[in-house]
Structures are given as C-alpha cells and as structure tokens.
Amino acid sequence: METIPKRRLLILITNQFAVLNMIHTGFLEKLSRRYDISLISDLINKRDLASINEHFNCSLELLNTNVPSETRFLRYLRWIEKVLFFMTFNTSTRRIKVLQLGLPFRFLLYCFDKMPIAKRFSRSMLTRIREIIMVISSRMFQKEGQSVLHFDGVMSSSPLDIRENIIVNFLIRYARIPAMGVVISWDNLTSKGLINSDFDQMLVWNQQMAAEFERLYSFCKTEPKICVSGVPRFDIYFGKRTSRPAKSGGKTILFATSAPKHFPDQYQIVEDLREYMQTRNGFSLLIRCHPADDPDAYRQFAAENVEIWPWQKQNRYSPFPALDFLEVLADTLFRCDVCLQVASTMRLDAAACNKPTISIAYDGNKKLPYARSVRRLYSYSHQIPLNHLRIDHPVFSKKELFECLDKLLVDDLGSTDHRLAIQKFIHHTEAKSVDSMIQYVDEWLA
C-alpha cells in the first residue's frame, strides 16, 4: 500500500525561550509524527540537533541556511515604527517607560495625547511604515530563500524578531506559503515592539493576549486568526509530580533571580534571606539564576544550606538550553515551600504549581525613585491583571519580607490552590497546551 508523504513544515527558532516552548515541551516531537519538519536556527547546531533527535526519538532536519541580519536602514525604520507605536497606544507599559525619559519629552508626549488629530496621524503613519518594513524585508532573503520555497507552511516561533519576519515575508510574498506565528510570552505584545509580518494564524497564551493583539493591531489591513493555546511549557506542571525533600531536610526557600539590567542589586535580597535563615533553624535556600544572570555573583553565599543553580554559567559556545531544563525547573518548583520572584513569569509558574509566592518589590538597601525601582515592573500591562487577583504576597521592605516568610513557612498559612484563579492567564489547568497547538497546526494546514 502506497504511503501518503507527510507535508513539509519550516520552523524558525531564534530565541532561547522559544526553544523551550517548541522543543523541550515535546511539541516538535509530536508535530514530527504528522509533518516533515525542517529548522532554520542560529541557536541550534548539528550536535544539538543530534541530541534532540535522540532524546525525543524524532528526525528533525537543520537546514544549512543562515538566519538573516537586520540592516542599519531597517533598524532605523523600526525605531521610527516603535516611536509611532509608542505614541498611538497608551499602554500601562508605555506610561512606566515614559517616566524614565527626560521631562521635555514627557511634556511633548502629554501634549500629543491631548491632540486627537495627532493620534490619527501617527496611526496612519504607523500603517505605512509597517508596510514599508514588510516590503523591504521580503527582498532581503531572495538569495538564500530559493532553497526553502518547497514548504507547505512556515511557523515563526518568535514573530516579534525582525530576522524571522524577513524569512516569513519573503515566503509569503514570493511563494504564497501559509505562515503561523507563536507569541512566546505574556509580555511580548505590550513591550517588545511590533510584529512585522501578516500571519494567517497567531497562537497566544490566553484570551487577554488575544484581546491585546486585536486592539494593538487594529490598524493593520489584514489580521490573523487568533488561537488561544495555553502555555506549552506549563504542561509539565499538570502531570503527576512528587516533591523532593529539601537539602537540609527542612523547608526550602526558592529565590528566582531577575535579569541584572532590571534589578542590579538583587544580591542584597540574598543577603536578607541569609540573615533571615541565621535567626531560624531548618531552612535552606535555593538560588535559581535568570538565564541573563551570572551565578558567580552569588558564589560568596555558597554554604551547606545554600544551593546555586546553575552552578556554572551556561556554555558560551552553545546557547541551546539543556534538554532537561524544564524537568529541572519543575523539580525546583515542586521542591520549594515558597517562591520569591521579581515581576517575572515565575509568578505564574509558582501559582501553576500551587506554591505560595512572594513578589519582591523593594530595591535591597537602596531607596530608588519609582522610575528606577523594581516596583515599576509590577505596573507593566501584563502584570496588572495578575496584581488584581492578589494570589501572591508583595513585600516592600526587608521587614515585610521576614514577616511574610514567617507567615508562610512558620505559621503554614500559604496552602491555597491558585490554579483556577490564574486560569485566565494559562488557559489550561491540565496538560493540554501542546495538544492544543498541534490541533491548531492541523487546522491551519488542512
């Protein structure tokens, strides 16, 4: 009996977070059972691909095609586009970022907001600039692109990356190849600029993101079908998991650090936690470093009851995350008794694992103005709806941190099920997101 050949799907991967969503979740493993999958990536080398195929028992192909670079002129156009986008849409994230600008610019923007005709003009210009960017970018891949015209669909795992837009725009313009985008995190639409490709379908985490997309891209002539798939990497939390005992046999405090550019003095939070642990027995501390953070900055705190992960900075020769990354993250969360985070996605991760969460909202030993303080990070557009649920515990000083830790660890007042409360952010409270993504791909290419 003659077998029907699989349809061919091209997937673009240029972001580490996208790697976790697409590969480590098992999404591409399942997708490869239905389609012949080829990758264009600047993060995955041949050795990484061999490990992926062996680990997941699949047969992904890595094309010998370079990820295109953004030209200086295109970068300039995108800067203009961001300014126009900034002026057209008055998001909470925009208002916070305005505080960091000089007073003259803030005054001009205030005046601009009071002029409806200026708003209409910026919206019109935004449409034109975006169209120019898409036309120019589509011509930048013509030489390399001749080798990828045979695919039945292209999926962009990071649709806000102009390099992926270049490839997608070429394939749409010159080969009419269907295109799907996957928005990789809840903050992307309101803080990462604009998507400069007209996709057929766009996968987002939740209904809130779907509404954001419809509002922020209402100026576009064509809009994709918005599909809510949930958070693929959260599937691992909804399986059967068992907590591992803390290193010292007592309770474990997890501190998930932030990117240093957002919180340069976060090591002082570790100093506060060490002080807390010195006055109370039976606690251990696990410091989980942000991918942009340097574990060496916390080496001074290493002790029998203090663990640093990862112990070494990621191999600079391979930005590809270890294949057990999500497993280790899940083990870390299920192992801890309380999670401390700084306005990151870990706020959702911990809630999905039913772990009490403390949100750090003070700047260590300094008292910084609001425009430079970590407090401002909780006023970004994607954070505000979660603030309203009051499922975590914001602390604004070391004293409040100690009192909250006592409440959650000593008095055991933190055992609340938060999964239903955050369902509007994660969409699924069972391991269904990857299967949902597969279903949307099947419908897209049907």
Tab-separated table of C-alpha atoms in Angstrom:
chain	number	residue	atom	x	y	z
A	1	MET	CA	0.000	0.000	0.000
A	2	GLU	CA	1.425	3.360	-1.004
A	3	THR	CA	2.015	5.712	1.922
A	4	ILE	CA	0.994	9.354	1.661
A	5	PRO	CA	4.047	11.636	2.089
A	6	LYS	CA	3.999	13.982	5.040
A	7	ARG	CA	3.516	17.672	4.445
A	8	ARG	CA	6.661	19.786	4.850
A	9	LEU	CA	6.827	22.405	7.595
A	10	LEU	CA	9.580	25.003	8.093
A	11	ILE	CA	10.097	26.253	11.660
A	12	LEU	CA	12.188	29.296	12.623
A	13	ILE	CA	13.882	29.320	16.054
A	14	THR	CA	15.995	32.303	17.131
A	15	ASN	CA	15.137	32.711	20.828
A	16	GLN	CA	16.009	30.574	23.867
A	17	PHE	CA	12.531	30.927	25.355
A	18	ALA	CA	11.108	29.793	22.016
A	19	VAL	CA	13.430	26.777	22.110
A	20	LEU	CA	11.807	25.717	25.394
A	21	ASN	CA	8.285	26.207	24.020
A	22	MET	CA	8.913	24.417	20.732
A	23	ILE	CA	11.385	21.649	21.583
A	24	HIS	CA	11.670	20.989	25.311
A	25	THR	CA	7.903	20.747	25.758
A	26	GLY	CA	7.766	17.894	23.252
A	27	PHE	CA	5.753	19.990	20.778
A	28	LEU	CA	8.070	19.333	17.825
A	29	GLU	CA	8.321	15.681	18.826
A	30	LYS	CA	4.547	15.291	18.444
A	31	LEU	CA	4.407	17.536	15.400
A	32	SER	CA	7.067	15.458	13.635
A	33	ARG	CA	4.733	12.440	13.709
A	34	ARG	CA	2.460	14.348	11.309
A	35	TYR	CA	4.858	16.529	9.295
A	36	ASP	CA	8.372	16.557	7.868
A	37	ILE	CA	9.973	19.325	9.889
A	38	SER	CA	12.993	21.430	8.943
A	39	LEU	CA	14.525	24.129	11.116
A	40	ILE	CA	16.305	27.396	10.451
A	41	SER	CA	18.033	28.453	13.649
A	42	ASP	CA	21.025	30.362	14.953
A	43	LEU	CA	20.753	28.656	18.363
A	44	ILE	CA	20.850	25.003	17.344
A	45	ASN	CA	23.950	23.364	15.862
A	46	LYS	CA	24.323	19.880	14.396
A	47	ARG	CA	25.410	18.392	17.714
A	48	ASP	CA	22.362	19.904	19.464
A	49	LEU	CA	20.101	18.532	16.730
A	50	ALA	CA	21.543	15.032	17.110
A	51	SER	CA	20.831	15.208	20.860
A	52	ILE	CA	17.281	16.437	20.212
A	53	ASN	CA	16.508	13.670	17.730
A	54	GLU	CA	17.938	11.016	20.035
A	55	HIS	CA	16.218	12.362	23.155
A	56	PHE	CA	12.783	12.677	21.532
A	57	ASN	CA	13.164	9.821	19.032
A	58	CYS	CA	12.328	12.061	16.082
A	59	SER	CA	14.010	13.159	12.847
A	60	LEU	CA	14.131	16.945	12.668
A	61	GLU	CA	16.318	18.447	9.948
A	62	LEU	CA	18.530	21.526	10.367
A	63	LEU	CA	18.840	23.488	7.134
A	64	ASN	CA	22.193	24.948	6.146
A	65	THR	CA	20.568	28.360	5.810
A	66	ASN	CA	21.769	31.393	7.737
A	67	VAL	CA	19.396	33.484	9.807
A	68	PRO	CA	19.386	36.894	8.045
A	69	SER	CA	20.760	40.000	9.736
A	70	GLU	CA	18.913	43.276	10.132
A	71	THR	CA	20.368	46.123	8.080
A	72	ARG	CA	21.052	49.546	9.580
A	73	PHE	CA	18.327	51.133	7.428
A	74	LEU	CA	15.755	48.558	8.526
A	75	ARG	CA	16.764	49.114	12.146
A	76	TYR	CA	16.194	52.851	11.655
A	77	LEU	CA	12.744	52.245	10.162
A	78	ARG	CA	11.830	50.006	13.065
A	79	TRP	CA	12.937	52.714	15.504
A	80	ILE	CA	10.507	55.133	13.826
A	81	GLU	CA	7.843	52.429	13.947
A	82	LYS	CA	8.368	51.915	17.686
A	83	VAL	CA	8.067	55.651	18.332
A	84	LEU	CA	4.802	55.790	16.367
A	85	PHE	CA	3.507	52.677	18.132
A	86	PHE	CA	4.527	54.251	21.446
A	87	MET	CA	2.523	57.386	20.619
A	88	THR	CA	-0.515	55.623	19.184
A	89	PHE	CA	-1.219	53.178	22.009
A	90	ASN	CA	-1.256	54.417	25.591
A	91	THR	CA	-0.467	51.138	27.391
A	92	SER	CA	0.497	50.865	31.055
A	93	THR	CA	3.933	49.649	29.975
A	94	ARG	CA	4.335	52.799	27.891
A	95	ARG	CA	3.412	55.024	30.833
A	96	ILE	CA	6.057	53.383	33.014
A	97	LYS	CA	8.754	53.701	30.371
A	98	VAL	CA	7.856	57.371	29.839
A	99	LEU	CA	8.827	58.041	33.458
A	100	GLN	CA	12.409	57.126	32.564
A	101	LEU	CA	12.566	59.790	29.845
A	102	GLY	CA	13.530	63.417	30.192
A	103	LEU	CA	10.937	65.965	31.305
A	104	PRO	CA	10.790	67.746	27.894
A	105	PHE	CA	9.902	64.509	26.087
A	106	ARG	CA	7.342	63.627	28.721
A	107	PHE	CA	5.733	67.054	28.277
A	108	LEU	CA	5.634	66.642	24.493
A	109	LEU	CA	4.020	63.237	24.832
A	110	TYR	CA	1.468	64.659	27.254
A	111	CYS	CA	0.568	67.346	24.719
A	112	PHE	CA	0.428	64.744	21.964
A	113	ASP	CA	-2.064	62.650	23.950
A	114	LYS	CA	-4.376	65.671	24.165
A	115	MET	CA	-4.492	66.097	20.360
A	116	PRO	CA	-6.834	63.594	18.601
A	117	ILE	CA	-5.652	64.716	15.154
A	118	ALA	CA	-2.073	63.857	16.108
A	119	LYS	CA	-3.227	60.405	17.207
A	120	ARG	CA	-4.916	59.804	13.876
A	121	PHE	CA	-1.819	60.975	12.008
A	122	SER	CA	0.511	58.681	13.985
A	123	ARG	CA	-1.832	55.728	13.411
A	124	SER	CA	-1.842	56.378	9.648
A	125	MET	CA	1.956	56.734	9.568
A	126	LEU	CA	2.346	53.574	11.628
A	127	THR	CA	0.407	51.624	8.980
A	128	ARG	CA	2.606	52.962	6.176
A	129	ILE	CA	5.917	52.417	7.956
A	130	ARG	CA	4.966	48.839	8.813
A	131	GLU	CA	4.046	48.140	5.186
A	132	ILE	CA	7.374	49.608	4.005
A	133	ILE	CA	9.267	47.428	6.511
A	134	MET	CA	7.483	44.307	5.274
A	135	VAL	CA	8.196	45.078	1.603
A	136	ILE	CA	11.883	45.866	2.212
A	137	SER	CA	12.401	42.871	4.492
A	138	SER	CA	10.785	40.485	1.984
A	139	ARG	CA	13.515	41.350	-0.545
A	140	MET	CA	16.381	40.690	1.859
A	141	PHE	CA	16.104	36.882	1.711
A	142	GLN	CA	15.814	36.341	-2.041
A	143	LYS	CA	19.224	34.705	-2.491
A	144	GLU	CA	19.002	32.311	0.473
A	145	GLY	CA	15.257	31.885	0.094
A	146	GLN	CA	15.341	29.991	-3.196
A	147	SER	CA	16.176	26.816	-1.247
A	148	VAL	CA	13.101	26.988	1.006
A	149	LEU	CA	10.299	27.538	-1.494
A	150	HIS	CA	9.097	23.935	-1.343
A	151	PHE	CA	7.474	24.021	2.110
A	152	ASP	CA	3.753	23.748	2.786
A	153	GLY	CA	3.907	26.148	5.740
A	154	VAL	CA	6.283	28.257	7.827
A	155	MET	CA	5.998	28.695	11.584
A	156	SER	CA	7.726	31.583	13.351
A	157	SER	CA	8.440	30.770	16.993
A	158	SER	CA	9.449	34.395	17.693
A	159	PRO	CA	7.259	36.598	15.460
A	160	LEU	CA	8.477	39.836	17.072
A	161	ASP	CA	12.017	39.116	15.828
A	162	ILE	CA	12.624	41.032	12.604
A	163	ARG	CA	15.028	38.307	11.405
A	164	GLU	CA	12.207	35.785	11.395
A	165	ASN	CA	9.942	38.390	9.781
A	166	ILE	CA	12.440	38.681	6.901
A	167	ILE	CA	12.109	34.967	6.099
A	168	VAL	CA	8.344	34.870	6.597
A	169	ASN	CA	7.748	37.969	4.445
A	170	PHE	CA	9.826	36.508	1.622
A	171	LEU	CA	7.907	33.210	1.689
A	172	ILE	CA	4.531	34.974	1.823
A	173	ARG	CA	5.357	37.478	-0.915
A	174	TYR	CA	7.144	35.248	-3.414
A	175	ALA	CA	5.718	31.769	-2.756
A	176	ARG	CA	2.352	32.369	-1.044
A	177	ILE	CA	3.379	29.937	1.687
A	178	PRO	CA	0.988	29.958	4.699
A	179	ALA	CA	2.510	31.403	7.878
A	180	MET	CA	1.751	30.885	11.576
A	181	GLY	CA	3.249	32.840	14.484
A	182	VAL	CA	3.659	31.762	18.120
A	183	VAL	CA	3.810	34.573	20.695
A	184	ILE	CA	6.216	33.137	23.246
A	185	SER	CA	5.403	35.083	26.408
A	186	TRP	CA	2.669	37.135	28.056
A	187	ASP	CA	4.616	40.429	27.929
A	188	ASN	CA	5.631	40.357	24.251
A	189	LEU	CA	2.697	42.197	22.697
A	190	THR	CA	2.872	45.225	25.001
A	191	SER	CA	6.629	45.576	25.485
A	192	LYS	CA	8.554	44.129	22.512
A	193	GLY	CA	7.542	46.397	19.627
A	194	LEU	CA	5.567	45.262	16.588
A	195	ILE	CA	5.151	42.070	14.578
A	196	ASN	CA	6.157	42.970	11.028
A	197	SER	CA	4.562	40.066	9.158
A	198	ASP	CA	0.978	39.342	8.148
A	199	PHE	CA	0.477	35.849	9.526
A	200	ASP	CA	-2.507	33.656	8.704
A	201	GLN	CA	-2.788	32.465	12.302
A	202	MET	CA	-1.279	33.548	15.601
A	203	LEU	CA	-1.020	31.364	18.719
A	204	VAL	CA	-1.225	33.149	22.079
A	205	TRP	CA	-1.364	32.008	25.696
A	206	ASN	CA	-4.718	33.365	26.808
A	207	GLN	CA	-7.781	35.470	25.999
A	208	GLN	CA	-6.148	38.570	27.458
A	209	MET	CA	-3.326	38.318	24.906
A	210	ALA	CA	-5.862	37.686	22.159
A	211	ALA	CA	-7.668	40.915	23.110
A	212	GLU	CA	-4.345	42.784	23.231
A	213	PHE	CA	-3.487	41.599	19.744
A	214	GLU	CA	-6.856	42.665	18.326
A	215	ARG	CA	-6.518	46.122	19.885
A	216	LEU	CA	-2.846	46.786	19.103
A	217	TYR	CA	-3.022	45.506	15.515
A	218	SER	CA	-6.394	47.023	14.641
A	219	PHE	CA	-4.572	49.494	12.353
A	220	CYS	CA	-3.380	46.667	10.066
A	221	LYS	CA	-5.180	45.945	6.801
A	222	THR	CA	-5.116	42.216	7.439
A	223	GLU	CA	-5.351	40.453	10.784
A	224	PRO	CA	-4.584	36.790	11.511
A	225	LYS	CA	-6.917	34.319	13.128
A	226	ILE	CA	-6.071	34.404	16.851
A	227	CYS	CA	-5.870	30.972	18.515
A	228	VAL	CA	-5.595	30.554	22.287
A	229	SER	CA	-3.443	27.514	23.022
A	230	GLY	CA	-2.329	27.945	26.644
A	231	VAL	CA	1.264	27.792	27.898
A	232	PRO	CA	3.040	24.762	26.377
A	233	ARG	CA	5.833	24.573	28.939
A	234	PHE	CA	3.282	24.519	31.769
A	235	ASP	CA	2.074	21.080	30.677
A	236	ILE	CA	4.814	19.527	32.775
A	237	TYR	CA	3.312	21.012	35.959
A	238	PHE	CA	-0.044	19.359	35.469
A	239	GLY	CA	1.220	15.786	35.357
A	240	LYS	CA	1.700	13.683	38.449
A	241	ARG	CA	4.671	15.130	40.351
A	242	THR	CA	6.198	14.384	43.728
A	243	SER	CA	8.034	16.912	45.840
A	244	ARG	CA	11.651	16.203	46.650
A	245	PRO	CA	12.907	16.836	50.188
A	246	ALA	CA	14.915	19.991	50.805
A	247	LYS	CA	18.685	19.676	51.008
A	248	SER	CA	18.785	20.039	54.782
A	249	GLY	CA	15.603	18.059	55.368
A	250	GLY	CA	13.697	21.212	56.331
A	251	LYS	CA	11.826	23.787	54.299
A	252	THR	CA	13.236	25.354	51.142
A	253	ILE	CA	13.071	28.975	50.030
A	254	LEU	CA	13.445	29.428	46.275
A	255	PHE	CA	14.689	32.791	45.018
A	256	ALA	CA	14.348	33.114	41.242
A	257	THR	CA	16.599	35.999	40.275
A	258	SER	CA	15.810	38.604	37.636
A	259	ALA	CA	17.854	39.933	34.733
A	260	PRO	CA	20.540	42.227	36.239
A	261	LYS	CA	19.513	45.106	33.974
A	262	HIS	CA	16.136	45.154	35.751
A	263	PHE	CA	17.489	44.579	39.273
A	264	PRO	CA	21.257	45.164	39.511
A	265	ASP	CA	21.383	44.893	43.329
A	266	GLN	CA	19.349	41.726	43.780
A	267	TYR	CA	22.242	40.035	45.578
A	268	GLN	CA	21.132	42.155	48.552
A	269	ILE	CA	17.903	40.141	48.656
A	270	VAL	CA	20.066	37.053	49.097
A	271	GLU	CA	21.860	38.803	51.962
A	272	ASP	CA	18.489	39.469	53.573
A	273	LEU	CA	17.484	35.829	53.139
A	274	ARG	CA	20.745	34.662	54.705
A	275	GLU	CA	20.076	36.947	57.667
A	276	TYR	CA	16.568	35.505	57.979
A	277	MET	CA	17.874	31.935	57.952
A	278	GLN	CA	20.501	32.695	60.621
A	279	THR	CA	17.760	33.513	63.133
A	280	ARG	CA	15.613	30.492	62.305
A	281	ASN	CA	16.544	26.826	62.056
A	282	GLY	CA	15.587	24.220	59.453
A	283	PHE	CA	15.556	26.338	56.293
A	284	SER	CA	17.564	26.048	53.098
A	285	LEU	CA	17.879	28.483	50.211
A	286	LEU	CA	17.913	27.663	46.525
A	287	ILE	CA	19.021	30.489	44.229
A	288	ARG	CA	17.836	29.907	40.677
A	289	CYS	CA	19.683	32.285	38.372
A	290	HIS	CA	17.935	34.001	35.481
A	291	PRO	CA	19.482	32.994	32.106
A	292	ALA	CA	20.918	36.523	31.842
A	293	ASP	CA	22.236	36.447	35.402
A	294	ASP	CA	25.729	35.288	36.394
A	295	PRO	CA	25.926	32.511	39.025
A	296	ASP	CA	29.372	33.810	40.008
A	297	ALA	CA	27.675	36.838	41.562
A	298	TYR	CA	26.232	34.514	44.243
A	299	ARG	CA	29.279	32.348	44.819
A	300	GLN	CA	30.007	34.240	48.057
A	301	PHE	CA	26.749	32.897	49.527
A	302	ALA	CA	27.502	29.220	48.877
A	303	ALA	CA	27.049	27.172	52.054
A	304	GLU	CA	25.656	23.882	53.299
A	305	ASN	CA	22.126	25.276	53.342
A	306	VAL	CA	22.500	27.485	50.234
A	307	GLU	CA	22.402	25.993	46.728
A	308	ILE	CA	23.022	27.898	43.494
A	309	TRP	CA	21.573	26.769	40.160
A	310	PRO	CA	23.099	26.583	37.707
A	311	TRP	CA	26.456	26.281	39.458
A	312	GLN	CA	28.259	27.401	36.306
A	313	LYS	CA	27.262	29.878	33.637
A	314	GLN	CA	25.841	28.290	30.513
A	315	ASN	CA	28.387	27.197	27.918
A	316	ARG	CA	29.103	30.286	25.841
A	317	TYR	CA	29.767	28.094	22.803
A	318	SER	CA	26.223	26.696	22.784
A	319	PRO	CA	23.238	28.868	23.793
A	320	PHE	CA	20.951	25.845	23.454
A	321	PRO	CA	19.362	25.038	26.864
A	322	ALA	CA	19.962	21.594	28.360
A	323	LEU	CA	17.268	19.122	27.302
A	324	ASP	CA	16.266	18.550	30.934
A	325	PHE	CA	15.794	22.293	31.540
A	326	LEU	CA	12.025	22.119	32.058
A	327	GLU	CA	12.295	18.967	34.157
A	328	VAL	CA	14.805	20.682	36.444
A	329	LEU	CA	12.601	23.787	36.622
A	330	ALA	CA	9.593	21.671	37.581
A	331	ASP	CA	11.604	19.756	40.195
A	332	THR	CA	12.857	23.056	41.603
A	333	LEU	CA	9.353	24.457	41.983
A	334	PHE	CA	7.863	21.293	43.464
A	335	ARG	CA	10.793	21.019	45.845
A	336	CYS	CA	10.423	24.506	47.338
A	337	ASP	CA	7.994	25.622	50.052
A	338	VAL	CA	7.875	29.254	48.947
A	339	CYS	CA	8.997	31.019	45.780
A	340	LEU	CA	10.435	34.546	45.701
A	341	GLN	CA	10.380	36.286	42.315
A	342	VAL	CA	10.788	39.746	40.772
A	343	ALA	CA	7.946	40.531	38.320
A	344	SER	CA	8.733	37.540	36.094
A	345	THR	CA	6.866	34.626	34.535
A	346	MET	CA	7.880	32.648	37.645
A	347	ARG	CA	4.926	34.407	39.240
A	348	LEU	CA	2.712	32.250	37.017
A	349	ASP	CA	4.914	29.146	37.246
A	350	ALA	CA	4.715	29.090	41.033
A	351	ALA	CA	0.946	29.607	41.031
A	352	ALA	CA	0.530	26.788	38.491
A	353	CYS	CA	2.430	24.543	40.937
A	354	ASN	CA	0.335	25.751	43.902
A	355	LYS	CA	3.358	27.272	45.601
A	356	PRO	CA	2.975	30.393	47.752
A	357	THR	CA	4.759	33.295	46.098
A	358	ILE	CA	6.452	36.401	47.463
A	359	SER	CA	6.913	39.222	44.973
A	360	ILE	CA	9.987	41.309	45.740
A	361	ALA	CA	9.070	44.984	45.362
A	362	TYR	CA	11.967	46.714	47.143
A	363	ASP	CA	15.455	47.568	45.935
A	364	GLY	CA	17.661	45.999	48.560
A	365	ASN	CA	19.429	48.563	50.729
A	366	LYS	CA	18.630	51.466	48.418
A	367	LYS	CA	15.513	53.588	48.162
A	368	LEU	CA	15.284	54.313	44.464
A	369	PRO	CA	12.787	56.649	42.772
A	370	TYR	CA	9.803	54.846	41.283
A	371	ALA	CA	11.059	55.262	37.689
A	372	ARG	CA	14.156	53.170	38.542
A	373	SER	CA	12.716	50.919	41.251
A	374	VAL	CA	11.683	47.291	40.810
A	375	ARG	CA	8.246	48.460	41.974
A	376	ARG	CA	7.633	49.855	38.494
A	377	LEU	CA	7.907	46.373	36.940
A	378	TYR	CA	4.627	45.339	38.577
A	379	SER	CA	2.843	48.167	36.741
A	380	TYR	CA	3.569	46.792	33.280
A	381	SER	CA	0.477	45.944	31.239
A	382	HIS	CA	0.795	42.169	31.523
A	383	GLN	CA	1.320	42.267	35.309
A	384	ILE	CA	-1.626	44.498	36.299
A	385	PRO	CA	-4.448	41.922	35.837
A	386	LEU	CA	-2.467	39.423	37.903
A	387	ASN	CA	-1.980	42.049	40.628
A	388	HIS	CA	-5.754	42.275	40.953
A	389	LEU	CA	-6.059	38.580	41.839
A	390	ARG	CA	-3.948	39.059	44.992
A	391	ILE	CA	-2.685	35.497	44.894
A	392	ASP	CA	0.884	36.409	45.805
A	393	HIS	CA	2.446	38.488	48.577
A	394	PRO	CA	4.206	41.712	47.515
A	395	VAL	CA	6.824	42.907	50.003
A	396	PHE	CA	8.228	46.442	50.046
A	397	SER	CA	10.973	46.093	52.673
A	398	LYS	CA	13.186	43.562	54.438
A	399	LYS	CA	10.887	43.753	57.464
A	400	GLU	CA	7.855	42.837	55.333
A	401	LEU	CA	9.840	40.019	53.709
A	402	PHE	CA	10.681	38.483	57.088
A	403	GLU	CA	7.092	38.802	58.320
A	404	CYS	CA	5.774	37.182	55.132
A	405	LEU	CA	8.261	34.305	55.332
A	406	ASP	CA	7.213	33.661	58.925
A	407	LYS	CA	3.570	33.662	57.886
A	408	LEU	CA	4.102	31.221	55.028
A	409	LEU	CA	6.819	28.953	56.465
A	410	VAL	CA	6.447	29.059	60.234
A	411	ASP	CA	2.690	29.511	60.546
A	412	ASP	CA	1.956	27.438	57.390
A	413	LEU	CA	-0.619	29.891	56.028
A	414	GLY	CA	0.272	29.527	52.348
A	415	SER	CA	-1.547	26.358	51.257
A	416	THR	CA	-4.049	27.771	48.740
A	417	ASP	CA	-4.900	26.315	45.325
A	418	HIS	CA	-4.233	29.086	42.787
A	419	ARG	CA	-4.665	27.192	39.524
A	420	LEU	CA	-8.288	28.141	38.934
A	421	ALA	CA	-7.531	31.750	39.879
A	422	ILE	CA	-4.880	32.064	37.170
A	423	GLN	CA	-6.740	30.064	34.515
A	424	LYS	CA	-7.411	33.274	32.551
A	425	PHE	CA	-3.618	33.600	32.187
A	426	ILE	CA	-2.670	29.983	31.442
A	427	HIS	CA	-5.947	28.852	29.770
A	428	HIS	CA	-5.467	25.169	30.658
A	429	THR	CA	-5.041	23.701	34.137
A	430	GLU	CA	-4.287	20.291	32.667
A	431	ALA	CA	-1.544	19.136	30.290
A	432	LYS	CA	-3.425	20.172	27.145
A	433	SER	CA	-1.487	23.120	25.684
A	434	VAL	CA	0.853	21.142	23.411
A	435	ASP	CA	-2.037	19.070	22.048
A	436	SER	CA	-3.980	22.289	21.508
A	437	MET	CA	-1.091	23.734	19.474
A	438	ILE	CA	-0.950	20.547	17.380
A	439	GLN	CA	-4.678	20.795	16.700
A	440	TYR	CA	-4.350	24.412	15.526
A	441	VAL	CA	-1.467	23.479	13.196
A	442	ASP	CA	-3.562	20.658	11.692
A	443	GLU	CA	-6.489	23.038	11.123
A	444	TRP	CA	-4.174	25.695	9.636
A	445	LEU	CA	-2.652	23.311	7.075
A	446	ALA	CA	-5.819	21.304	6.369
